[in-house]
PDB file of C-alpha atoms in Angstrom:
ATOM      1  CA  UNK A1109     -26.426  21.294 -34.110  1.00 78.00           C
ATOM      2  CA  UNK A1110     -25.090  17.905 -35.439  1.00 85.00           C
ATOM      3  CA  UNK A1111     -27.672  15.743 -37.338  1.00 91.00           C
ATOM      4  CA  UNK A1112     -27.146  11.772 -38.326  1.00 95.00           C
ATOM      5  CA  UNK A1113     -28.256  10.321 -40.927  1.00 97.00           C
ATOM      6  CA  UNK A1114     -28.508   6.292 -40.911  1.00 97.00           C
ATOM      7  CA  UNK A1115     -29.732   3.746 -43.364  1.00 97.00           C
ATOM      8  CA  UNK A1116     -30.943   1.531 -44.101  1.00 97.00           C
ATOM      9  CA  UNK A1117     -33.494   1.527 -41.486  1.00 96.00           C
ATOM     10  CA  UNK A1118     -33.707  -2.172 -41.916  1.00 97.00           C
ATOM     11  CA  UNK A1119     -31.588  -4.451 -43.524  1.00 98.00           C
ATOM     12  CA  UNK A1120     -32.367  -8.528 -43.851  1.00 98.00           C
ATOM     13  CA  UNK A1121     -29.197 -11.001 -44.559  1.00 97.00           C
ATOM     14  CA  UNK A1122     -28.347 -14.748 -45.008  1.00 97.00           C
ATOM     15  CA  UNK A1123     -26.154 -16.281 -42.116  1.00 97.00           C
ATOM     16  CA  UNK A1124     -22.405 -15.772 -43.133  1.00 97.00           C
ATOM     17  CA  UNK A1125     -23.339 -13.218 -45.321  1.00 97.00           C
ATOM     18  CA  UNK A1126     -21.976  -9.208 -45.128  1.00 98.00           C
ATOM     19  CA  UNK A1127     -23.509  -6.353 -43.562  1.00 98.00           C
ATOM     20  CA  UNK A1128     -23.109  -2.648 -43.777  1.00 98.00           C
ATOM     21  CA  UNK A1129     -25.153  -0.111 -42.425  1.00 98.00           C
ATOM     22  CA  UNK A1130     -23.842   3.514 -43.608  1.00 98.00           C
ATOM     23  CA  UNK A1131     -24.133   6.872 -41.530  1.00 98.00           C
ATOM     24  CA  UNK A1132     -23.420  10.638 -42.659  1.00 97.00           C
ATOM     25  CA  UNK A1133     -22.969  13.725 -40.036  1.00 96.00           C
ATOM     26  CA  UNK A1134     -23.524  17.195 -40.462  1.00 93.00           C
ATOM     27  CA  UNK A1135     -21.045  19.106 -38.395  1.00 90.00           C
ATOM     28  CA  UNK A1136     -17.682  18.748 -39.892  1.00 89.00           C
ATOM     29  CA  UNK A1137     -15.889  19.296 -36.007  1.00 87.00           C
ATOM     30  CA  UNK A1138     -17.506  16.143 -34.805  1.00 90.00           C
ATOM     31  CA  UNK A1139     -14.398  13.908 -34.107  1.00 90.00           C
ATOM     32  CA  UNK A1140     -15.749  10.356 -32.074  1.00 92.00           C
ATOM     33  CA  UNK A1141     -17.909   8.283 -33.751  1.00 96.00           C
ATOM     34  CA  UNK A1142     -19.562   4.853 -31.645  1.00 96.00           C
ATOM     35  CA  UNK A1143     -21.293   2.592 -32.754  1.00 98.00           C
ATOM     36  CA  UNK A1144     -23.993   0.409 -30.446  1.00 98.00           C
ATOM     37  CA  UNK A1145     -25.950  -2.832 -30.532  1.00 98.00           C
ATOM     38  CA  UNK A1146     -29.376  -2.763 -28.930  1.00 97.00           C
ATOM     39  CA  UNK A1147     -31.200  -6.303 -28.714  1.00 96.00           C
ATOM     40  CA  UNK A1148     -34.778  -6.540 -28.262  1.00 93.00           C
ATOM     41  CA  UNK A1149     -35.803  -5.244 -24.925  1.00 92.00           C
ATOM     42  CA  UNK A1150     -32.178  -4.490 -24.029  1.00 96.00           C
ATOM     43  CA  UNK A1151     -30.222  -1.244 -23.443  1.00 97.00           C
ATOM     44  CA  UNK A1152     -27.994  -0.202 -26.078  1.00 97.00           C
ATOM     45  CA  UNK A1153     -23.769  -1.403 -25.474  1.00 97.00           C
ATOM     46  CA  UNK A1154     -21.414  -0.054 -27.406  1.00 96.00           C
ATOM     47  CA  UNK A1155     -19.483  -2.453 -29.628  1.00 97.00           C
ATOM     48  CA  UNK A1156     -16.846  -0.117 -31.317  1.00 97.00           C
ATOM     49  CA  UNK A1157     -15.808   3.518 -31.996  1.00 95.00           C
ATOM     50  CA  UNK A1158     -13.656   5.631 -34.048  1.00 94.00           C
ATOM     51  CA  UNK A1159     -11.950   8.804 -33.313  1.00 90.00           C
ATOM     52  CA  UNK A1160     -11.432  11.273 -36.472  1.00 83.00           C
ATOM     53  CA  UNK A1161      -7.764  10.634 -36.598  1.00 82.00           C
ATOM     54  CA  UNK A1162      -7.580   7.138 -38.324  1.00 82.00           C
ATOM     55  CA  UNK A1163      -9.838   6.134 -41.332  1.00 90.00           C
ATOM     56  CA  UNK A1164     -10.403   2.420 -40.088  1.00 94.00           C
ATOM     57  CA  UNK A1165     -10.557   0.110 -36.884  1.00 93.00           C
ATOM     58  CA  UNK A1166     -11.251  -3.783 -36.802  1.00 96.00           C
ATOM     59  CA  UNK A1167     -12.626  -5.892 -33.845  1.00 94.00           C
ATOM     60  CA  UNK A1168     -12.769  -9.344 -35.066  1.00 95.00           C
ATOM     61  CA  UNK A1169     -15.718  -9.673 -37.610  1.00 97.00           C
ATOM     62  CA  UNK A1170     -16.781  -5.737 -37.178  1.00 98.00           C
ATOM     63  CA  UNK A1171     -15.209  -2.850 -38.631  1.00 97.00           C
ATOM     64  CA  UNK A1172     -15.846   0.935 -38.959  1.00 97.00           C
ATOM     65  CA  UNK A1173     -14.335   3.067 -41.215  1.00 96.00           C
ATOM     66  CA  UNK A1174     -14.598   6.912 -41.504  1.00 96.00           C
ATOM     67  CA  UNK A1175     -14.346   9.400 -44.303  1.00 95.00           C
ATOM     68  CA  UNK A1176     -13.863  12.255 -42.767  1.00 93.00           C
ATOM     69  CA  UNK A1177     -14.003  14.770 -46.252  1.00 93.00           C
ATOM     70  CA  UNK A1178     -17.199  12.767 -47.140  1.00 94.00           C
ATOM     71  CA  UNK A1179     -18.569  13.376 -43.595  1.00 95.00           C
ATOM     72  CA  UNK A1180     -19.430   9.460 -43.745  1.00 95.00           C
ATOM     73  CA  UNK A1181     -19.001   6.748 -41.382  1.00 97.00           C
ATOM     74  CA  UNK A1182     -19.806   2.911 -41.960  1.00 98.00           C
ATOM     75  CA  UNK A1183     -19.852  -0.326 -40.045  1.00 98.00           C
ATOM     76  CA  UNK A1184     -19.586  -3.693 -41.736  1.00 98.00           C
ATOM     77  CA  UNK A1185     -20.083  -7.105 -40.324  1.00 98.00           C
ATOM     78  CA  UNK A1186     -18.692 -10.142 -41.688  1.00 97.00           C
ATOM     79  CA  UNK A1187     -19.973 -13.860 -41.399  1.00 97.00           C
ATOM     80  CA  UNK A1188     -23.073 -12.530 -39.954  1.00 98.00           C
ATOM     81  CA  UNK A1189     -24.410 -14.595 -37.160  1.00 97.00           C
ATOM     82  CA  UNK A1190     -28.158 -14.897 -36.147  1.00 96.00           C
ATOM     83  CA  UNK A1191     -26.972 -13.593 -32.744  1.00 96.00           C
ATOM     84  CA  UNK A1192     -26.255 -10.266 -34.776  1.00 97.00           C
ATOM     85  CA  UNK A1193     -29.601  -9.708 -35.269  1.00 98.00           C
ATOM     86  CA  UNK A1194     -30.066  -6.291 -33.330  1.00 98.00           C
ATOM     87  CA  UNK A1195     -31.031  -3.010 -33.628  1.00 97.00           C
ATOM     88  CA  UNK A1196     -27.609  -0.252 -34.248  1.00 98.00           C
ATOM     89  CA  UNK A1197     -27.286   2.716 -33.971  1.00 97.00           C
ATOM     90  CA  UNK A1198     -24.479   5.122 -35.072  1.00 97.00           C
ATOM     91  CA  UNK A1199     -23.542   8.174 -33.284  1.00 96.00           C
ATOM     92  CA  UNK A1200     -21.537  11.677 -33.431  1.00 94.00           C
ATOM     93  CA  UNK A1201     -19.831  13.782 -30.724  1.00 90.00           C
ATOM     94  CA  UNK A1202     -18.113  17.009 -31.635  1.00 76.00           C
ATOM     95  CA  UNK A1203     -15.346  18.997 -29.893  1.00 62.00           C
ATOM     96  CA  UNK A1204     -15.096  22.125 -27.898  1.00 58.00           C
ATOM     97  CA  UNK A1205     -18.306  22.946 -25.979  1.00 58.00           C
ATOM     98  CA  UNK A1206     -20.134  19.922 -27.486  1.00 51.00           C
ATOM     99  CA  UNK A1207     -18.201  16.943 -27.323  1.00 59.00           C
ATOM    100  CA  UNK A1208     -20.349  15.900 -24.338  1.00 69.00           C
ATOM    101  CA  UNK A1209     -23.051  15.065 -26.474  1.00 84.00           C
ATOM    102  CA  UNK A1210     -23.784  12.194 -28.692  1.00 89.00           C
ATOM    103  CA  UNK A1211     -26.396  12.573 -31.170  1.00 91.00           C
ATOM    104  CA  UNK A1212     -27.934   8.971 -32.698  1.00 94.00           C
ATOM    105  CA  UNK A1213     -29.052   8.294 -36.083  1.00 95.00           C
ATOM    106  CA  UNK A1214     -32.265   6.533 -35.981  1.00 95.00           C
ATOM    107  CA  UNK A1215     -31.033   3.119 -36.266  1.00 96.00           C
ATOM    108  CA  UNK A1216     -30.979   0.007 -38.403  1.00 97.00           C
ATOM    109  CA  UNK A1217     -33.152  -3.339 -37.872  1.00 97.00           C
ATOM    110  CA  UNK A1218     -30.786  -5.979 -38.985  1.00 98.00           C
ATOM    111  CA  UNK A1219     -32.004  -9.595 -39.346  1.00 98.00           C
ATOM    112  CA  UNK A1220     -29.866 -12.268 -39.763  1.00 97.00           C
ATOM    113  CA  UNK A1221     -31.533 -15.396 -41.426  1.00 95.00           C
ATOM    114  CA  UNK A1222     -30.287 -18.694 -40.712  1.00 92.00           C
TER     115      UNK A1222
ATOM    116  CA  UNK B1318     -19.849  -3.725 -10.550  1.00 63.00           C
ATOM    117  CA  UNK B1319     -23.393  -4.361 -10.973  1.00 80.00           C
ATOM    118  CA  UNK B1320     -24.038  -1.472 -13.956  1.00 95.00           C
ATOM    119  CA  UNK B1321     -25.750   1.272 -13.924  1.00 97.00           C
ATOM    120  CA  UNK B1322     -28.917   0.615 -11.880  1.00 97.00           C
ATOM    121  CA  UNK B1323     -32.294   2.507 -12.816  1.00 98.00           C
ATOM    122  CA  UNK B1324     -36.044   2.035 -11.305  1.00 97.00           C
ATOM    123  CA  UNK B1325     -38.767   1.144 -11.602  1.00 98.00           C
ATOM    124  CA  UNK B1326     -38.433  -0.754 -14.669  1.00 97.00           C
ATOM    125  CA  UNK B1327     -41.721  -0.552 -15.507  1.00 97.00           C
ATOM    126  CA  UNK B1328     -43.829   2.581 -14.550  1.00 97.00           C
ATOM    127  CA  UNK B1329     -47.802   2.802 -15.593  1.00 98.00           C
ATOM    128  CA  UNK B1330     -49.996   5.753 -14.377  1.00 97.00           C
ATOM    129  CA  UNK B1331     -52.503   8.400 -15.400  1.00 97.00           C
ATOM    130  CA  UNK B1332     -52.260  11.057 -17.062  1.00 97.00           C
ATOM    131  CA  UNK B1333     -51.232  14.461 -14.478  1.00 97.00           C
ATOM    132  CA  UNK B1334     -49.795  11.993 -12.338  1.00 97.00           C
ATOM    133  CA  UNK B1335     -46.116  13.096 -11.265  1.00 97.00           C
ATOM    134  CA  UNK B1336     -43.452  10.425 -12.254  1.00 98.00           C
ATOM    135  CA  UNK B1337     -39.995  10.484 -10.824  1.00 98.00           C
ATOM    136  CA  UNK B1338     -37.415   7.777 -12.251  1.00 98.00           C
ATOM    137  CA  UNK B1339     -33.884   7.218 -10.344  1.00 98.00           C
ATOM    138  CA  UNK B1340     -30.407   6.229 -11.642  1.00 98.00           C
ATOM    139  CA  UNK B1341     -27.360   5.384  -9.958  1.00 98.00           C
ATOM    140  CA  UNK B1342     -24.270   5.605 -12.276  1.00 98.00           C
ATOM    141  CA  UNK B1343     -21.369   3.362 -11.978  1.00 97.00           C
ATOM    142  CA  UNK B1344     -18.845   4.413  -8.922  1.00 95.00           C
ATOM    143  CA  UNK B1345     -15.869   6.696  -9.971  1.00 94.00           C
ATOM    144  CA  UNK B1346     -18.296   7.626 -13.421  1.00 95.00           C
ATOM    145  CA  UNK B1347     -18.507  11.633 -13.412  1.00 92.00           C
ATOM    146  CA  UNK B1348     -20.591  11.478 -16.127  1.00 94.00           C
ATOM    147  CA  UNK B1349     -24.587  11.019 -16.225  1.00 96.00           C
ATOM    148  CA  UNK B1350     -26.856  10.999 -19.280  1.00 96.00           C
ATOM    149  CA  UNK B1351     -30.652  10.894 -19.359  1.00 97.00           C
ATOM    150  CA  UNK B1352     -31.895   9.641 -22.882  1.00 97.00           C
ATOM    151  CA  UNK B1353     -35.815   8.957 -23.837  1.00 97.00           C
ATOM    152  CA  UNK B1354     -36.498   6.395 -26.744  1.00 97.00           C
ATOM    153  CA  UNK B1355     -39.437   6.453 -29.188  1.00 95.00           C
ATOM    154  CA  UNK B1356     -39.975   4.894 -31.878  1.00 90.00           C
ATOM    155  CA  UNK B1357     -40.396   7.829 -33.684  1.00 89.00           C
ATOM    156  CA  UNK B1358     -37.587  10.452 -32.776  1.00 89.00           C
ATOM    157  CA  UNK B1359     -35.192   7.533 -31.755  1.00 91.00           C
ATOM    158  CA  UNK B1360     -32.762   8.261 -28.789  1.00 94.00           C
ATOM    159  CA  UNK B1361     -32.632  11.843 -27.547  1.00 92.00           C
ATOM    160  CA  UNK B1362     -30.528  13.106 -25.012  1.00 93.00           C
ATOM    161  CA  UNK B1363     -32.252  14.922 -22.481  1.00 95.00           C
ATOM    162  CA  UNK B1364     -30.069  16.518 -19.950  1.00 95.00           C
ATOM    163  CA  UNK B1365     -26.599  15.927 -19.302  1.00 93.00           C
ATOM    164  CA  UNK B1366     -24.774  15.947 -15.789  1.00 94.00           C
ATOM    165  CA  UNK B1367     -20.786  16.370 -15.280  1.00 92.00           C
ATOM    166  CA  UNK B1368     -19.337  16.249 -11.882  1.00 92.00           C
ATOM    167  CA  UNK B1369     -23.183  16.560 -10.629  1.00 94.00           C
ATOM    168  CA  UNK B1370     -23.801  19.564 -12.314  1.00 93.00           C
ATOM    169  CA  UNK B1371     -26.270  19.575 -15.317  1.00 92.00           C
ATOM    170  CA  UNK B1372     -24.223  21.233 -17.894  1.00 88.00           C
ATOM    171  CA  UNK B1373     -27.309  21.181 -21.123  1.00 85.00           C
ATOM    172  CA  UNK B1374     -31.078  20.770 -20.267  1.00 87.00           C
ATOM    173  CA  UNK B1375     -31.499  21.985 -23.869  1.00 86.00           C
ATOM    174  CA  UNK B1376     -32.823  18.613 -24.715  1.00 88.00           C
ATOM    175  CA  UNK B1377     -35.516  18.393 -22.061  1.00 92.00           C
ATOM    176  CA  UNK B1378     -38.433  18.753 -23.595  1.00 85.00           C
ATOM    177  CA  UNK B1379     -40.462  21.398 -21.334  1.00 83.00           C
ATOM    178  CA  UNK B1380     -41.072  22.614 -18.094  1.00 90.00           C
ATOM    179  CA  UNK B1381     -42.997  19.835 -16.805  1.00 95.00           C
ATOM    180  CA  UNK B1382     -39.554  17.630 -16.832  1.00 96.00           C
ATOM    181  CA  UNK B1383     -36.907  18.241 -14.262  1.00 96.00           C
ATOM    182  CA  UNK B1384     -33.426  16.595 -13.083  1.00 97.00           C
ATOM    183  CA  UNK B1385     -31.194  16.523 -10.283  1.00 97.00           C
ATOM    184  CA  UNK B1386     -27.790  15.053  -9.232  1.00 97.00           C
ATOM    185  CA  UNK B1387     -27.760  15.703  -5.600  1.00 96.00           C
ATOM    186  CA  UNK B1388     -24.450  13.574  -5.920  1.00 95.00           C
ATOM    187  CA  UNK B1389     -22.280  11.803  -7.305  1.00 94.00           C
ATOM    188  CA  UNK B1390     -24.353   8.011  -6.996  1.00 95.00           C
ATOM    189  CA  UNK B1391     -27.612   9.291  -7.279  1.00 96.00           C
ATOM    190  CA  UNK B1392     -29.811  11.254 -10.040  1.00 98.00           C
ATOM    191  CA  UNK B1393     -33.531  11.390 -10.491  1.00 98.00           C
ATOM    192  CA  UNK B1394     -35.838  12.143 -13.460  1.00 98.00           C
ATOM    193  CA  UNK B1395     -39.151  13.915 -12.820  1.00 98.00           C
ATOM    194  CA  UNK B1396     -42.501  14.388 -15.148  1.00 97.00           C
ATOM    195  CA  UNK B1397     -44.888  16.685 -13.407  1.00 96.00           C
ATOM    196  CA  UNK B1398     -47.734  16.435 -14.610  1.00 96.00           C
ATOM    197  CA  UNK B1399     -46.898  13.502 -17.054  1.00 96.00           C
ATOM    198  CA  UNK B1400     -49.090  13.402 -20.557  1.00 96.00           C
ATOM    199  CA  UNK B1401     -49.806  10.352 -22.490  1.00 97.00           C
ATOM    200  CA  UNK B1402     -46.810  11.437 -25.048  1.00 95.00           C
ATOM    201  CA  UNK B1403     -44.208  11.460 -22.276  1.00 96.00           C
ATOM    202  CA  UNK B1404     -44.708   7.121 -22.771  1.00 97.00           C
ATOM    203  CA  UNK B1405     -41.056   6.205 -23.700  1.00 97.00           C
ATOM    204  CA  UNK B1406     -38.112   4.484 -22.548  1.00 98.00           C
ATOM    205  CA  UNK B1407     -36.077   6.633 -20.612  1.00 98.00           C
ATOM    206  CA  UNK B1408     -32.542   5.595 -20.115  1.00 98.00           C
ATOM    207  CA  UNK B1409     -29.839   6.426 -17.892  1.00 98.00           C
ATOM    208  CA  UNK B1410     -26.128   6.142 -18.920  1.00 97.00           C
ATOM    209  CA  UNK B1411     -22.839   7.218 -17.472  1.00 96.00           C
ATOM    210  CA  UNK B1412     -18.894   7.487 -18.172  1.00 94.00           C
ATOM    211  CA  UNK B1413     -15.716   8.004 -16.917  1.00 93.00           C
ATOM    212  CA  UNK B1414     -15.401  11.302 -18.417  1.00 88.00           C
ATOM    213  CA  UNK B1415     -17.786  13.063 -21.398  1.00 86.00           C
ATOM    214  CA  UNK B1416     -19.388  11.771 -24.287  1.00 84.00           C
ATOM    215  CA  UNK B1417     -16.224  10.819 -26.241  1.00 86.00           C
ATOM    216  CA  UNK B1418     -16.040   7.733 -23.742  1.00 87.00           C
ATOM    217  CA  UNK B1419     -17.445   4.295 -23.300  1.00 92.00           C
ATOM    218  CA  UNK B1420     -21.046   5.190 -22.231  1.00 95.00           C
ATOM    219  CA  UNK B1421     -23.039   2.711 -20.152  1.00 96.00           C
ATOM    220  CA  UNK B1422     -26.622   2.379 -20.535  1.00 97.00           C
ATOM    221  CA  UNK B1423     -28.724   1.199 -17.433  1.00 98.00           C
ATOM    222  CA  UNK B1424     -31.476  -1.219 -18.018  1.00 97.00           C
ATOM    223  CA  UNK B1425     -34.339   1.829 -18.566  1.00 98.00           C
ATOM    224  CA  UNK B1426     -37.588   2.573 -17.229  1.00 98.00           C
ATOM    225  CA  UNK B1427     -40.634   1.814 -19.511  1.00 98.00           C
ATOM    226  CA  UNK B1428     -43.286   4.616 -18.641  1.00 98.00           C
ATOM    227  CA  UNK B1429     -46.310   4.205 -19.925  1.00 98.00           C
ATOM    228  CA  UNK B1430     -48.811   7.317 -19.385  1.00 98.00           C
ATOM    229  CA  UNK B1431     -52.709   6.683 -19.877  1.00 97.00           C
TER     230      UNK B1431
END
């Protein structure tokens, strides 16, 4: 089956400062890749995603891209904010018979100093 | 729409105690998840419903969980007997369609098992 890889597991930053937070997958017939924000106590939302057939997608200050050869995927926050600080977790769903599963990588703690 | 709704929210019991946690997906969602957090295997999907019908239990850990979808707005998630490791937060989520959408994550139930 698929297996994610995520790091860092935690990652510290100054406010306005960059963040990236890196994930590999295993099975090279995964083709949607999310990404979500948990904050403390909450349930995980997702806050973008990327389908195998482009290499990049912007939403404001976050972007993903994907190297699909490399089996990597990264997301990369600009101008960090403290409300950024969260837990995220990046995710892999294949096709055929198992793109109705997402499997997580174990997430990254990011803290966002003022 | 209010969300996907879950409860309790908070569940405490003994240990051989059964445990049954509910979720009601978002209307017109044909998609259910059920996902149990730890902080030391992460988020794990544990059974999967489409259209009501549990298409992989392969994540459920033994026999002592069960799920059902007796339709389309309500699913339930029993532990019988429950064991001190079963203490998690178990999630429900649903989509439109599959894994490869948008999924929602209701609020979760914190179990705690002594």
């Amino acid at each position: 089956g698929e297996n994610v890889e995520q790091h860092p597991s935690t990652l510290s930053v100054q406010e306005g400062d960059s963040a990236v937070i890196k994930c590999t997958y295993s099975d090279s017939a995964s083709n949607y890749f999310p990404w979500y924000k948990q904050e403390l106590g909450k349930r995980p939302q997702l806050i973008i995603d990327i389908r195998s057939n482009v290499g990049e997608k912007k939403d404001q200050r976050i972007a993903v891209t994907l190297n699909k050869t490399a089996k990597h995927f990264s997301l990369h926050i600009t101008e960090t904010q403290p409300e950024d600080s969260a837990v995220y977790f990046c995710a892999a769903s294949g096709s055929g018979g198992s793109n109705y599963k997402l499997t997580f990588g174990k997430g990254t703690l990011l803290t966002v100093n003022p | 729409d209010a969300g996907v709704i879950q409860s309790p929210r908070h569940e405490v019991t003994e240990m051989g105690q059964e445990v049954t946690l509910r979720c009601k997906p978002i209307s017109g969602h044909n998609s259910l998840f059920w996902y149990r957090q730890t902080m030391m295997r992460g988020l794990e999907l544990l059974i999967y419903f489409n259209n009501n019908v549990p298409i992989d239990d392969s994540g459920m850990p033994e026999d002592r969980f069960s799920a059902k979808m007796p339709n389309a707005s309500f699913s339930t998630l029993k532990i019988q007997p429950s064991e001190p490791r079963d203490s998690a937060v178990y999630f429900c989520a649903s989509s439109l369609r599959g894994a490869q959408e948008t999924q929602y994550f209701g609020p979760g139930t914190r179990l705690l098992v002594l």
